[in-house]
Coordinates of C-alpha atoms in Angstrom, one line a residue:
Chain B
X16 CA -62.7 67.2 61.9
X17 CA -66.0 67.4 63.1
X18 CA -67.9 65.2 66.0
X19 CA -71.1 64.5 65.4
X20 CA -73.4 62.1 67.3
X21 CA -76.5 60.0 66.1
X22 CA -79.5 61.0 67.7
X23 CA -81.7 58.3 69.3
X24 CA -83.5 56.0 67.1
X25 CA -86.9 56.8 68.3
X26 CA -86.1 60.7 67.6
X27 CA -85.3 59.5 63.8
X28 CA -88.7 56.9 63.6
X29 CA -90.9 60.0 65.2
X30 CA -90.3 62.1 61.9
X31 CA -91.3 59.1 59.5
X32 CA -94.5 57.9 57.8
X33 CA -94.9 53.9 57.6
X34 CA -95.6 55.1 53.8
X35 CA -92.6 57.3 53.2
X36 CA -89.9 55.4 50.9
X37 CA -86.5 56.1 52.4
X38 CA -83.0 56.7 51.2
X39 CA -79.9 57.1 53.4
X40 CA -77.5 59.1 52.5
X41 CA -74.1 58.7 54.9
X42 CA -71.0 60.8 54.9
X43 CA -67.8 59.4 54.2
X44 CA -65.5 61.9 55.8
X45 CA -65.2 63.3 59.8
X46 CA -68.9 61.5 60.2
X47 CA -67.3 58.0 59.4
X48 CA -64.3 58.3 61.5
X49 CA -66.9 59.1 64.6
X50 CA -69.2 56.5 64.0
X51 CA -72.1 58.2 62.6
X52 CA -71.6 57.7 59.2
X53 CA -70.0 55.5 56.8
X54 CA -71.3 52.8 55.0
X55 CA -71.2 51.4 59.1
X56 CA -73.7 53.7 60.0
X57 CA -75.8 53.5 56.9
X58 CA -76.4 50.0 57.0
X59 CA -76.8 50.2 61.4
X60 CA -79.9 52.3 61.0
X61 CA -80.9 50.9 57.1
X62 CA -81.3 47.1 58.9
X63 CA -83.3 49.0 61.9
X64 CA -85.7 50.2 59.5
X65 CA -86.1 47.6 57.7
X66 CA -86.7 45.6 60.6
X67 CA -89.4 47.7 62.0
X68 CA -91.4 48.1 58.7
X69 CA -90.2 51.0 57.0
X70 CA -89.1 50.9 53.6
X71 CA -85.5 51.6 52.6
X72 CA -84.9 51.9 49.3
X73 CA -81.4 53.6 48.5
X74 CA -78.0 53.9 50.5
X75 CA -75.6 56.5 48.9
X76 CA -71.9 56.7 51.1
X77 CA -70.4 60.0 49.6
X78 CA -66.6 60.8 50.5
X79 CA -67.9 64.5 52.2
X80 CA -71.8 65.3 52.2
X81 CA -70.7 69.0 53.3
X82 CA -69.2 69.8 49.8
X83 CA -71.6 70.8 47.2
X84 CA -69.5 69.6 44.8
X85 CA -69.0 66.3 46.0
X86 CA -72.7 66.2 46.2
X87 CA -73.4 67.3 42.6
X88 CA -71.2 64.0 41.3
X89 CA -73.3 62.0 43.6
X90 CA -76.4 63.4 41.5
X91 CA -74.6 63.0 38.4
X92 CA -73.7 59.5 38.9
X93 CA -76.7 57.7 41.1
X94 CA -80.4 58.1 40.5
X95 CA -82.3 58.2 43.7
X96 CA -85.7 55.9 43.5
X97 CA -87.9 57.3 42.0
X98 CA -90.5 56.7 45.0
X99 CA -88.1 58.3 47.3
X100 CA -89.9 61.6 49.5
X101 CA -87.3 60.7 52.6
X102 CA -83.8 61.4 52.8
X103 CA -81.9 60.2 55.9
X104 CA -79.0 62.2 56.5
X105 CA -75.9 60.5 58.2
X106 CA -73.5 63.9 58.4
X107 CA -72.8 66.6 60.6
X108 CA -75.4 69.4 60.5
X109 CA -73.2 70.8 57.3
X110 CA -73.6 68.1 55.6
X111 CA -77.4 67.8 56.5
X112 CA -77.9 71.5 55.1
X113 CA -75.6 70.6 51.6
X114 CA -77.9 67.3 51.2
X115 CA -80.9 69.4 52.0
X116 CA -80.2 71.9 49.4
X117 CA -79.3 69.7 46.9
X118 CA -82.5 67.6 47.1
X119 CA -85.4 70.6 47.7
X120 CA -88.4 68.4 46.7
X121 CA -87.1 65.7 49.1
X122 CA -87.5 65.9 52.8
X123 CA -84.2 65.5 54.7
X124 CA -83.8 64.5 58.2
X125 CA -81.5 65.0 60.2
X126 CA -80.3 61.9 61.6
X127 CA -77.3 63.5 64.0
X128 CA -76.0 66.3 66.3
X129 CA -72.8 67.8 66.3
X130 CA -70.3 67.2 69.9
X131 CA -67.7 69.5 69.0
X132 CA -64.5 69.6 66.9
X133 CA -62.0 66.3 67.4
X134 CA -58.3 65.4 67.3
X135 CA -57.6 62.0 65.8
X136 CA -55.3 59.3 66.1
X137 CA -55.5 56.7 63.5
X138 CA -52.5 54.9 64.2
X139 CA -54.3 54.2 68.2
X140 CA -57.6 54.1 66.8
X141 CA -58.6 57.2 68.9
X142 CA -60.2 60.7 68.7
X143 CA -60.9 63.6 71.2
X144 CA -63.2 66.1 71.7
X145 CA -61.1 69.4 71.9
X146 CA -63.9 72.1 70.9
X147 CA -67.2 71.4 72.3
X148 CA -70.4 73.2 71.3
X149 CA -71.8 74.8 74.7
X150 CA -73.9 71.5 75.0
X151 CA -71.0 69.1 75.2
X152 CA -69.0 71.3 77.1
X153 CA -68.6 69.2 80.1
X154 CA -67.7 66.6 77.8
X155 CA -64.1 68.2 76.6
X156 CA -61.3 65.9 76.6
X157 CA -63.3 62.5 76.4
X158 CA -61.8 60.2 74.2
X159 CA -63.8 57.4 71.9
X160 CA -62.8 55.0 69.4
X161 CA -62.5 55.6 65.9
X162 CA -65.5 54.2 63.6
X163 CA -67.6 53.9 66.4
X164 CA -67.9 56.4 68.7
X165 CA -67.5 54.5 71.7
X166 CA -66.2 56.1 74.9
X167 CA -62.7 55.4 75.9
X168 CA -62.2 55.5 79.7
X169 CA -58.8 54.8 79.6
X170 CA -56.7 58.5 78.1
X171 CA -54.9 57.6 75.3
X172 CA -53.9 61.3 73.5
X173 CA -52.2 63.1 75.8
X174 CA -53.6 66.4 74.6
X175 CA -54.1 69.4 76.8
X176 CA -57.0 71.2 76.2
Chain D
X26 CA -65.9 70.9 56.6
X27 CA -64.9 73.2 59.4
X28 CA -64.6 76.8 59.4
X29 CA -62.0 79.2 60.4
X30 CA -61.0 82.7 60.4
X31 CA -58.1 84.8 60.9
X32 CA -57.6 86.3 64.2
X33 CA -54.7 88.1 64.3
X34 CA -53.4 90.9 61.8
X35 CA -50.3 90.8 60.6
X36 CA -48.6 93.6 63.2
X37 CA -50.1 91.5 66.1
X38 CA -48.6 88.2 64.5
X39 CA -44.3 90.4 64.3
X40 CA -45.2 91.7 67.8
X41 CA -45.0 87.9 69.0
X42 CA -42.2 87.1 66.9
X43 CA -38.3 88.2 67.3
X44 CA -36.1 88.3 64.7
X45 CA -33.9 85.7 66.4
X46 CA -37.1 83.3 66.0
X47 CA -35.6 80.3 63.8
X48 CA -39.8 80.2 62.1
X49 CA -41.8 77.5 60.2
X50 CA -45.2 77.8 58.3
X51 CA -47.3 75.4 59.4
X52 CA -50.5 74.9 57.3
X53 CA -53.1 72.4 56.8
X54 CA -54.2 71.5 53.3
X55 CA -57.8 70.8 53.9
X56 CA -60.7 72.9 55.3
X57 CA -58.6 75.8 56.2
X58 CA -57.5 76.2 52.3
X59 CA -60.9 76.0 51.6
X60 CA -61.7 79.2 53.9
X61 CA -58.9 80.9 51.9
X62 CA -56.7 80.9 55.0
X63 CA -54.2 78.3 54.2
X64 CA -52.9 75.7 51.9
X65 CA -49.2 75.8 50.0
X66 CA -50.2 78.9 48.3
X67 CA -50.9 81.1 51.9
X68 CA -47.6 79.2 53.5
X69 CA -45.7 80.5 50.8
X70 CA -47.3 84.8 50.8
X71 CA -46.8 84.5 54.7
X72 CA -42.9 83.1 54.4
X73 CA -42.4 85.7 52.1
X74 CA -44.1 88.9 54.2
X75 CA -42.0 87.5 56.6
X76 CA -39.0 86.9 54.8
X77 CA -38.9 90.7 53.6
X78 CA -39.5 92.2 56.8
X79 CA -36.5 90.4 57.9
X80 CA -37.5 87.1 60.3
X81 CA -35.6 84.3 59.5
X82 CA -38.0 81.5 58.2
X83 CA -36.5 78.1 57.6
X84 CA -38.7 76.4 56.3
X85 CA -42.7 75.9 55.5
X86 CA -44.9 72.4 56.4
X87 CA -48.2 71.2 54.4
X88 CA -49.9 68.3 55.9
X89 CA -52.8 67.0 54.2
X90 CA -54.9 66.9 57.8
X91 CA -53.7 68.4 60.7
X92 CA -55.8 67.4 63.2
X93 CA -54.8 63.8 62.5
X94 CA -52.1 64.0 65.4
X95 CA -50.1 60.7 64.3
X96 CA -50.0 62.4 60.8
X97 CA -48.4 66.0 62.8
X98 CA -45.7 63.0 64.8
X99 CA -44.6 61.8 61.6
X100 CA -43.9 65.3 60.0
X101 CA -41.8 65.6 62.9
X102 CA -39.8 62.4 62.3
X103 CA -39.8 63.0 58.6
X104 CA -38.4 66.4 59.2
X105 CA -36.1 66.3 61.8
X106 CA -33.8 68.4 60.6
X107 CA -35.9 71.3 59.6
X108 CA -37.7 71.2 63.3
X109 CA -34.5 70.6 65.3
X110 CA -33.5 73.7 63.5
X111 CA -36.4 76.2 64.1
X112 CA -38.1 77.0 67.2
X113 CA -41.4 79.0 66.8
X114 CA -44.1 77.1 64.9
X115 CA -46.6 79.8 63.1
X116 CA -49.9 77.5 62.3
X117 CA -51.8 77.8 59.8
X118 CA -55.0 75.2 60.8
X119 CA -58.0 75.1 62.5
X120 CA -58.0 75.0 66.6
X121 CA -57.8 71.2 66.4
X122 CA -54.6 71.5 64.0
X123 CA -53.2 74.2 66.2
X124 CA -54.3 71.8 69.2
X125 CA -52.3 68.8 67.5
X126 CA -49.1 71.0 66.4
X127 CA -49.1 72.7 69.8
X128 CA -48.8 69.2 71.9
X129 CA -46.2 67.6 69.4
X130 CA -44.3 70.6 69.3
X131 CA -44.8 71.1 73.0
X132 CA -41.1 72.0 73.4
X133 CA -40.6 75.6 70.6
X134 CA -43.2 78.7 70.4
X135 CA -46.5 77.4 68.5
X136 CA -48.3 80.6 67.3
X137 CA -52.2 80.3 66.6
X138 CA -53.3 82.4 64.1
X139 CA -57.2 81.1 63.5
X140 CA -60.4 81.1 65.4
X141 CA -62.7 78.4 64.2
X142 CA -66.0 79.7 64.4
X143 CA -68.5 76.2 63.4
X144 CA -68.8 74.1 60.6
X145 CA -69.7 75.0 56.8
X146 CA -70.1 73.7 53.0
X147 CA -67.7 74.3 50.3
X148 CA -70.1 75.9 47.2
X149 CA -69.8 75.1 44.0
X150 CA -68.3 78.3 43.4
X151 CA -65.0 77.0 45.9
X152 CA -66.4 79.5 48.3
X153 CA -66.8 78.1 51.8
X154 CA -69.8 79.5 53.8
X155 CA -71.0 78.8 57.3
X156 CA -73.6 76.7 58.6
X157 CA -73.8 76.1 62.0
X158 CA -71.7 78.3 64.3
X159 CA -70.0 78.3 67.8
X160 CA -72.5 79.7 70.3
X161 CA -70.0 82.4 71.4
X162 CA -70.1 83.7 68.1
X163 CA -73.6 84.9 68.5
X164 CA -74.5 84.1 65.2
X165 CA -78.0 81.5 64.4
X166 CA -77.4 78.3 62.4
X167 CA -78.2 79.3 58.8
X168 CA -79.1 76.0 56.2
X169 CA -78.3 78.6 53.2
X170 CA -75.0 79.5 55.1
X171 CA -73.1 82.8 55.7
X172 CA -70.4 84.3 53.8
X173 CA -67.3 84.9 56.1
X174 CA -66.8 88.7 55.3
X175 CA -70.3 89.0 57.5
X176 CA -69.2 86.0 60.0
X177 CA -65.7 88.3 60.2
X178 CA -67.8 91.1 60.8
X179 CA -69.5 90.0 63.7
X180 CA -67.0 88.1 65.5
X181 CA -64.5 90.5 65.1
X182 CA -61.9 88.2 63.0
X183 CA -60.4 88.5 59.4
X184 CA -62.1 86.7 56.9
X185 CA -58.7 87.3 54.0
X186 CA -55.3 86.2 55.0
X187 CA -52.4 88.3 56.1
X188 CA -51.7 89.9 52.2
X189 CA -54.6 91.3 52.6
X190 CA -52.5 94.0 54.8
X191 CA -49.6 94.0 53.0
X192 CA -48.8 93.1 49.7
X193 CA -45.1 90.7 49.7
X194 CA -42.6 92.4 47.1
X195 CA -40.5 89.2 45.8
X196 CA -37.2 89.7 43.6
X197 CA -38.5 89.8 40.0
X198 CA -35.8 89.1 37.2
X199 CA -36.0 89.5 33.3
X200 CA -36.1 86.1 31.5
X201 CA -37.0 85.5 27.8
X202 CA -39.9 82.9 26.8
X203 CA -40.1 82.2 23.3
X204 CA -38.0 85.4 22.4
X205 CA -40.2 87.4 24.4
X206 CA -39.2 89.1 27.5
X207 CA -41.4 88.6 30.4
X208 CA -40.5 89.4 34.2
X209 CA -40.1 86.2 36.9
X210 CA -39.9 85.8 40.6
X211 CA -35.9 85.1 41.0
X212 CA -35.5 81.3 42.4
X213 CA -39.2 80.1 40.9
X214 CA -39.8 77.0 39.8
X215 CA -39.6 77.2 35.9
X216 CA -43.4 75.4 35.2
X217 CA -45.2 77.1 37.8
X218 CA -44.1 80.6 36.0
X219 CA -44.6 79.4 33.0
X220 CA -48.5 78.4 33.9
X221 CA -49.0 81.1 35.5
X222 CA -47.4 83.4 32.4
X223 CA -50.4 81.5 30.3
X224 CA -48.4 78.7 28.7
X225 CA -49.9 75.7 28.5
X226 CA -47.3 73.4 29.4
X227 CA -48.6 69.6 29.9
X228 CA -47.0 68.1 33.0
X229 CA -48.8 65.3 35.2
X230 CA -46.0 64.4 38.1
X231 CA -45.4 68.1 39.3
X232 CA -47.8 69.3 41.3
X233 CA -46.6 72.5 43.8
X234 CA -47.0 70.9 47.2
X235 CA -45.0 68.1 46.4
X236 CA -41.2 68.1 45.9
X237 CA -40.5 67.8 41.8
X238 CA -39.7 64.6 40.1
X239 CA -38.9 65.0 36.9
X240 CA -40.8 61.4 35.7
X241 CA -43.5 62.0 33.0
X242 CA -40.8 64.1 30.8
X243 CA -44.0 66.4 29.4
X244 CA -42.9 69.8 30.5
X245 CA -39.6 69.6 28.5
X246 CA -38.0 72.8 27.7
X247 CA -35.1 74.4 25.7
X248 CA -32.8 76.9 27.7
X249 CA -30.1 78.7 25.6
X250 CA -26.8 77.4 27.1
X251 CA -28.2 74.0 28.0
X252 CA -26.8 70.9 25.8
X253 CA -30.0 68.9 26.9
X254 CA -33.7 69.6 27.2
X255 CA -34.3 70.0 30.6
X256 CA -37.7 69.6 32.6
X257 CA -39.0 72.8 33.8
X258 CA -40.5 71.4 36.7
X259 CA -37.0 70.5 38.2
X260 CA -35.7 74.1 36.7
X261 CA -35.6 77.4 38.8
X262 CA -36.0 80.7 37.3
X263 CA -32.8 82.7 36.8
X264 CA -31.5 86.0 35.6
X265 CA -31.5 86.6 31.8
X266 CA -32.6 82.7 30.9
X267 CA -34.1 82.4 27.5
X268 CA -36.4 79.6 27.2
X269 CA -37.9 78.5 24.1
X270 CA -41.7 76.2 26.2
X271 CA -43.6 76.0 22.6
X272 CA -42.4 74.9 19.3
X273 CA -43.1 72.4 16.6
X274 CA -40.3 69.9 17.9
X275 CA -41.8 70.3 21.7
X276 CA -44.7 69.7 20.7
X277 CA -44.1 66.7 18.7
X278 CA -41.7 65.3 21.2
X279 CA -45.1 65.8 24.5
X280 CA -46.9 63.9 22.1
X281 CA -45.0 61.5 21.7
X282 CA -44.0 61.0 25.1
X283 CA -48.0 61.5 25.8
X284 CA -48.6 58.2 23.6
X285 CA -45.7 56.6 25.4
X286 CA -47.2 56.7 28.3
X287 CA -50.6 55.5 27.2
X288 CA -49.0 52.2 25.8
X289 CA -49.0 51.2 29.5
X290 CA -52.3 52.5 30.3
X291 CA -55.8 51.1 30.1
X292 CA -57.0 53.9 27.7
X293 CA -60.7 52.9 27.7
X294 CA -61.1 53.1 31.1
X295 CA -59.5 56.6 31.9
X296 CA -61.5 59.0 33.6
X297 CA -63.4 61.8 31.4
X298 CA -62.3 64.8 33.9
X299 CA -58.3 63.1 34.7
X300 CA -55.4 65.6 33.6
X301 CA -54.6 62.8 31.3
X302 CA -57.3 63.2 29.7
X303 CA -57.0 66.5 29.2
X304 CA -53.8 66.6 27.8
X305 CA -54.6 63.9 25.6
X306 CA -57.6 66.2 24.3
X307 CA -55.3 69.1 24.2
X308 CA -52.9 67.2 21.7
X309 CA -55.7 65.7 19.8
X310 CA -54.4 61.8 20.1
X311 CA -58.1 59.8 19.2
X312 CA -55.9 56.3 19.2
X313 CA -53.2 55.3 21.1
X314 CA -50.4 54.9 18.8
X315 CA -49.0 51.8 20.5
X316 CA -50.1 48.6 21.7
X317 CA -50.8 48.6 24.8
X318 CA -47.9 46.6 27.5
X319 CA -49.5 45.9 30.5
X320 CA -52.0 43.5 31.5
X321 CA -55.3 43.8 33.6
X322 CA -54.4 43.9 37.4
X323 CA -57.1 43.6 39.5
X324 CA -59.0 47.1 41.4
X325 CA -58.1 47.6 44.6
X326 CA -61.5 48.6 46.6
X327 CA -60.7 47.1 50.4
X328 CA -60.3 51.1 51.7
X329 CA -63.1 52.4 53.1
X330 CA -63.1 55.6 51.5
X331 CA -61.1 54.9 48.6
X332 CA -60.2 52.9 45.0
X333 CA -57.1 51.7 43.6
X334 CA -57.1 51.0 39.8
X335 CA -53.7 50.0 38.8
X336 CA -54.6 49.8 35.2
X337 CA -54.6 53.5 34.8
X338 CA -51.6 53.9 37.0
X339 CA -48.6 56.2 34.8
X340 CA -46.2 55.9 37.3
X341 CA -46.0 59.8 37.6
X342 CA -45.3 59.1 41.2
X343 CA -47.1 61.9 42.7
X344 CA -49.4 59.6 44.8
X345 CA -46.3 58.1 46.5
X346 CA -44.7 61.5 47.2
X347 CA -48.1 62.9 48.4
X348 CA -48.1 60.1 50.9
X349 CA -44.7 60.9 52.2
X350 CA -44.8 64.5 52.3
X351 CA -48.4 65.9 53.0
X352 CA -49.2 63.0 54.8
X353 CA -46.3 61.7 56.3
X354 CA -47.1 57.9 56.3
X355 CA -45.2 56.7 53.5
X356 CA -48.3 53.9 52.7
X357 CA -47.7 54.0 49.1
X358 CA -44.5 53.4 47.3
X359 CA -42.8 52.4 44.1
X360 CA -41.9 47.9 43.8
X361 CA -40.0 45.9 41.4
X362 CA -38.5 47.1 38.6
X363 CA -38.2 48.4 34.6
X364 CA -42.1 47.4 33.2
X365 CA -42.9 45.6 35.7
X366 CA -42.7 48.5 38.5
X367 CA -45.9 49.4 40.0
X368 CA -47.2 51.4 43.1
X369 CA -47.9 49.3 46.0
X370 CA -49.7 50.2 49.6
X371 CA -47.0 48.5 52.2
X372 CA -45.9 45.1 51.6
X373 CA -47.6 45.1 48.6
X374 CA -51.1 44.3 50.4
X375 CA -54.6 45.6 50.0
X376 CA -55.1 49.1 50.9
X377 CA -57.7 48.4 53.5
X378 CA -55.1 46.4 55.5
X379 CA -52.5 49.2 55.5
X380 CA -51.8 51.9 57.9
X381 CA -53.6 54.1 55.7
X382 CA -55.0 57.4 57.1
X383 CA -57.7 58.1 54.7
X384 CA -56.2 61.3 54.6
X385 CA -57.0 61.8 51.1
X386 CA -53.4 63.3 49.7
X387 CA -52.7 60.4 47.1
X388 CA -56.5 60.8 45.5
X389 CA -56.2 64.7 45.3
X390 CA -52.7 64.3 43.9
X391 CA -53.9 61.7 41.7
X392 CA -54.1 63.0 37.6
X393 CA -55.1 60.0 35.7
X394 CA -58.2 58.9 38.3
X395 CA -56.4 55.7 39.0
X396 CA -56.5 56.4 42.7
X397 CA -60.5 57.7 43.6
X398 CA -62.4 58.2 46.3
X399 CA -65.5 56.0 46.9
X400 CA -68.7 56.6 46.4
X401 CA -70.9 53.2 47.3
X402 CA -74.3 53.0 46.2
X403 CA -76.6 50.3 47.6
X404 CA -79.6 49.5 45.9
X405 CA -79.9 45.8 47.1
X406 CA -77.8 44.0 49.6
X407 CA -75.2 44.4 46.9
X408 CA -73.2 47.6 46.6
X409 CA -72.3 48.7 43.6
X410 CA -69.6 51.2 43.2
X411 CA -69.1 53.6 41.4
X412 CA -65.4 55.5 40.6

C-alpha cells in the first residue's frame, strides 16, 4: 500500500476561488488506511471548508481512486453538481492523475503527497513506512496509526528495513 | 495501486535455488497481478518451470494483500504444515509484501523477485501503467502514465513474468468431450479445462484461487464409468475420460438447479453485472419459477469499505473460503442450519465490528453482488449509498 500524507490546509485553500463550487472526491483504499482519505478525511477538510466560506457541494468515497475502472462506475452511478469546476482529490498522486483524467473540464487538486510505500498491521492498528520517496527518506521505519496517520513513538512491527 | 517489475530472470532466480530447496510460491493477489507479475495464474507457470527443471516445490500461497503483515502471520498458522515442510520462500509481491514475508518467515530462504518502481493506475483496458516513480528510477512523474515495457527499459527490469523465457511443457493427456477428442493438462481441474476448451459451463462457487466446493451443483457433468453426475469443479482431468459437459438433460437439470437457487434469492434486487445474472440470462429464465423462501434480512453497511446484502446471498460459499484462504482471517463463515443457514461475520455481528481486514477477498469472490464494496456519496449531511 501506498503512504500518502495531506498537505497543509493553507496549501489546499491557496489553489481555490471563494466562487469555485467544490466536490471532494476521497479514496477508499491505501489513502483510508493512512488517514488521508476515507469518508474520515473527506468530511475533515469538507467541515474546514465549509467553515471558512467555501462551498462544498459533493463528497464521493470510491473503494480505489487509482483504477480507471473503479472511477468509470463512480461516473456511471453519481452525478457530480452541476456547478462543480473544483475537484478535491483525497488519494495518492495515482489516484489524483486517474480523477484528473477522468474529469478533463474539471480542475483537480491535489490535496496530498505521497511518504513512501507501508506495511500494515490491522489486527494492532499499525502501519510502517518501509519504502520512502527520497523526501521521506529519513523518515523509514516510523510507525503511525491506522486511519489517522498519527505517529507512533512506541515500535510496534518489528520489521527490519 | 503500486507498481512492480521483475528483476531477476529466470537463470538468475535456479542459480539461488538448490535442488534440495523444499520451495513455495508466494504471490500476492492485488497490485502485483495487476502488473502481470503475479496472482494464482503466475504462481502456478512459475511452480511448473520449476517443477520441470526438477526443484521440488511443495506448495504455492495466494494472499489477497501481502503487505498486510497480520494477514502473511495467519497464512503461516493456517498452513503450518506446508511451511514447516518447505524452507525457501520465492515471493511473488511488491517490496512491502517481500518486506512482510521476509520478517514472518525470518527463519527459511525468502527470495525477492520484484523491484517496485512507484505507483500507477490500472486502465480500463486491465493494463497497469505508471504514474509517479521512485526517484532512483530516473524517470519524471507522468499524469497520462507509462507503459512498463519502457519503465523496464529504463530501469533495467522485466516488465513480463518468468514464461516469458521459457515456455513450461505440462503432461497433456487425450480426453473426450462430447465425443470429441480434445488434449488436457494431466491432474487439471475438470471446469477450468473445460472453460478454457470454450464450454460454457455455469458454475458460481468455483472460483481457481479458492479450494473447490462442490455447493451450487451447476457445473454437473457425465463421465463414462461414473454411476452419478459428478461436479467438474471437484473433478481432475485423467487419461482417456470421456465426458459428455452439454446436452439437453444438462441443460435442463442447470436450469433447474439455476431456479432453485433463485427461490431463496431476492431476484429483483440482483445486480445487472453479477455471474448470477449472467447465467440466468444465458438460460433465458424471465421469472423465477418458485416462490420465493426467504424473508427480507436487513443490509449490512457498518464496514467502512464494504456492504453486506444477505438477501441476495446463494450460499455458494466462496466469500467464506476466500476469507480463510486468501486472506487468512476466517471473518466470515457459514451459521445455523438447513434454510435457515446463512453467512455471518464472527459471532454473528455487524461487519464493522469484526476483525475484518478490508482486504477485499470476499467482494472479489463474490458472484451474485451480495457482498460490494462501498461507494458513499454525500450530497447533504446524509450519505447515500450506493451498491
Amino acid at each position: 500500500m501506498i503512504f500518502s500524507r495531506v498537505l497543509p490546509y493553507e496549501d489546499v485553500v491557496k489553489q481555490l476561488n471563494k466562487q469555485d463550487s467544490i466536490a471532494i472526491i476521497s479514496c477508499n483504499g491505501c489513502a483510508r488506511t493512512c488517514g488521508s482519505g476515507g469518508l474520515r478525511g473527506a468530511n475533515k477538510l469538507r467541515f474546514r471548508l465549509i467553515s471558512d466560506g467555501y462551498k462544498v457541494t459533493d463528497v464521493i468515497v470510491v473503494l480505489y481512486a487509482c483504477s480507471e475502472p473503479s472511477l468509470r462506475e463512480l461516473k456511471r452511478k453519481v452525478k457530480l453538481d452541476s456547478e462543480v469546476n473544483v475537484i478535491i482529490s483525497l488519494a495518492c498522486s495515482a489516484g489524483w492523475a486517474c480523477i484528473t483524467r477522468a474529469f478533463p473540464d474539471k480542475k483537480v487538486i491535489n490535496a496530498t503527497e505521497d511518504v513512501g510505500l507501508m506495511v500494515i498491521d490491522t489486527d494492532e492498528g499499525t502501519f510502517e513506512l518501509t519504502t520512502p520517496y527520497r523526501k521521506y527518506e529519513q523518515q523509514v521505519g516510523s510507525e503511525y496509526k491506522v486511519g489517522t496517520g498519527e505517529p507512533i513513538i512506541e515500535e510496534r512491527i518489528m520489521l527490519e528495513v | 495501486m503500486i507498481i512492480s517489475l521483475r528483476s531477476m530472470s529466470y537463470e538468475e532466480l535456479k542459480q539461488v535455488l538448490t535442488k534440495d530447496d523444499k520451495i513455495v510460491v508466494w504471490s500476492c493477489d492485488l497490485c502485483i497481478k495487476y502488473c502481470g507479475l503475479g496472482g494464482l495464474e503466475k504462481a502456478r507457470i512459475l511452480e511448473d518451470m520449476l517443477k520441470e527443471d526438477g526443484y521440488n516445490v511443495v506448495g504455492k500461497e495466494v494472499v489477497s494483500e501481502s503487505c498486510l503483515i497480520n494477514l502473511v502471520k495467519k497464512h503461516k498458522v493456517n498452513r503450518e504444515e506446508l511451511f514447516r515442510e518447505a524452507n525457501t520462500i520465492i515471493v511473488l509481491a511488491c517490496e512491502s509484501g517481500y518486506e512482510c514475508v521476509k520478517t514472518v518467515f525470518n527463519d527459511k530462504k525468502v527470495i525477492k523477485t520484484m523491484k517496485t518502481v512507484g505507483v500507477g493506475n490500472l486502465t480500463s483496458h486491465g493494463k497497469a501503467v505508471l504514474i509517479t516513480p521512485f526517484e532512483w528510477t530516473g524517470i519524471d512523474p507522468n499524469i497520462n502514465g507509462y507503459r512498463l515495457n519502457s519503465v523496464a527499459e529504463k530501469t533495467d527490469l522485466y516488465a513480463t513474468f518468468f514464461d516469458a523465457e521459457k515456455k513450461p511443457k505440462p503432461k497433456m493427456v487425450n480426453i473426450k468431450i462430447n465425443g470429441k477428442l480434445y488434449k488436457a493438462r494431466e491432474g487439471s481441474n475438470l471446469l477450468e479445462t473445460l472453460i478454457s476448451l470454450g464450454f460454457k459451463i455455469p458454475h458460481l462457487c468455483y472460483k481457481p484461487e479458492l479450494s473447490p466446493a462442490g455447493r451450487c451443483r451447476l457445473c454437473l457433468v457425465k463421465i463414462k464409468g461414473e454411476r452419478r453426475l459428478l461436479p467438474a469443479c471437484c473433478t481432475q482431468v485423467k487419461e482417456g475420460m470421456e465426458v459428455i459437459a452439454e446436452d439437453e438433460e444438462l441443460n435442463a437439470l442447470r436450469k433447474l438447479i439455476l431456479e432453485m437457487i433463485l427461490a431463496e434469492c431476492h431476484y429483483e434486487v440482483l445486480p445487472r453485472k453479477s455471474e448470477l445474472q449472467y447465467w440466468i440470462r444465458r438460460y433465458r429464465i424471465n421469472k423465477p419459477s418458485f416462490k420465493l423462501l426467504t424473508e427480507a434480512k436487513p443490509i449490512d453497511d457498518s464496514s467502512e469499505v464494504l456492504i453486506r446484502n444477505p438477501n441476495i446471498c446463494i450460499l455458494c460459499g466462496r466469500c467464506v473460503r476466500a476469507c480463510a484462504e486468501i486472506s487468512g482471517q476466517r471473518v466470515l463463515d457459514f451459521a445455523y442450519r438447513g434454510s435457515k443457514t446463512e453467512v455471518v461475520a464472527e459471532l454473528n455481528m455487524p461487519i464493522g465490528q469484526t476483525d475484518c481486514a478490508t482486504c477485499m477477498a470476499c467482494v472479489n469472490s463474490c458472484p451474485t453482488g451480495a457482498l460490494t464494496s462501498k461507494l458513499i456519496y454525500q450530497k447533504t449531511l446524509n450519505p447515500i449509498l450506493l451498491f
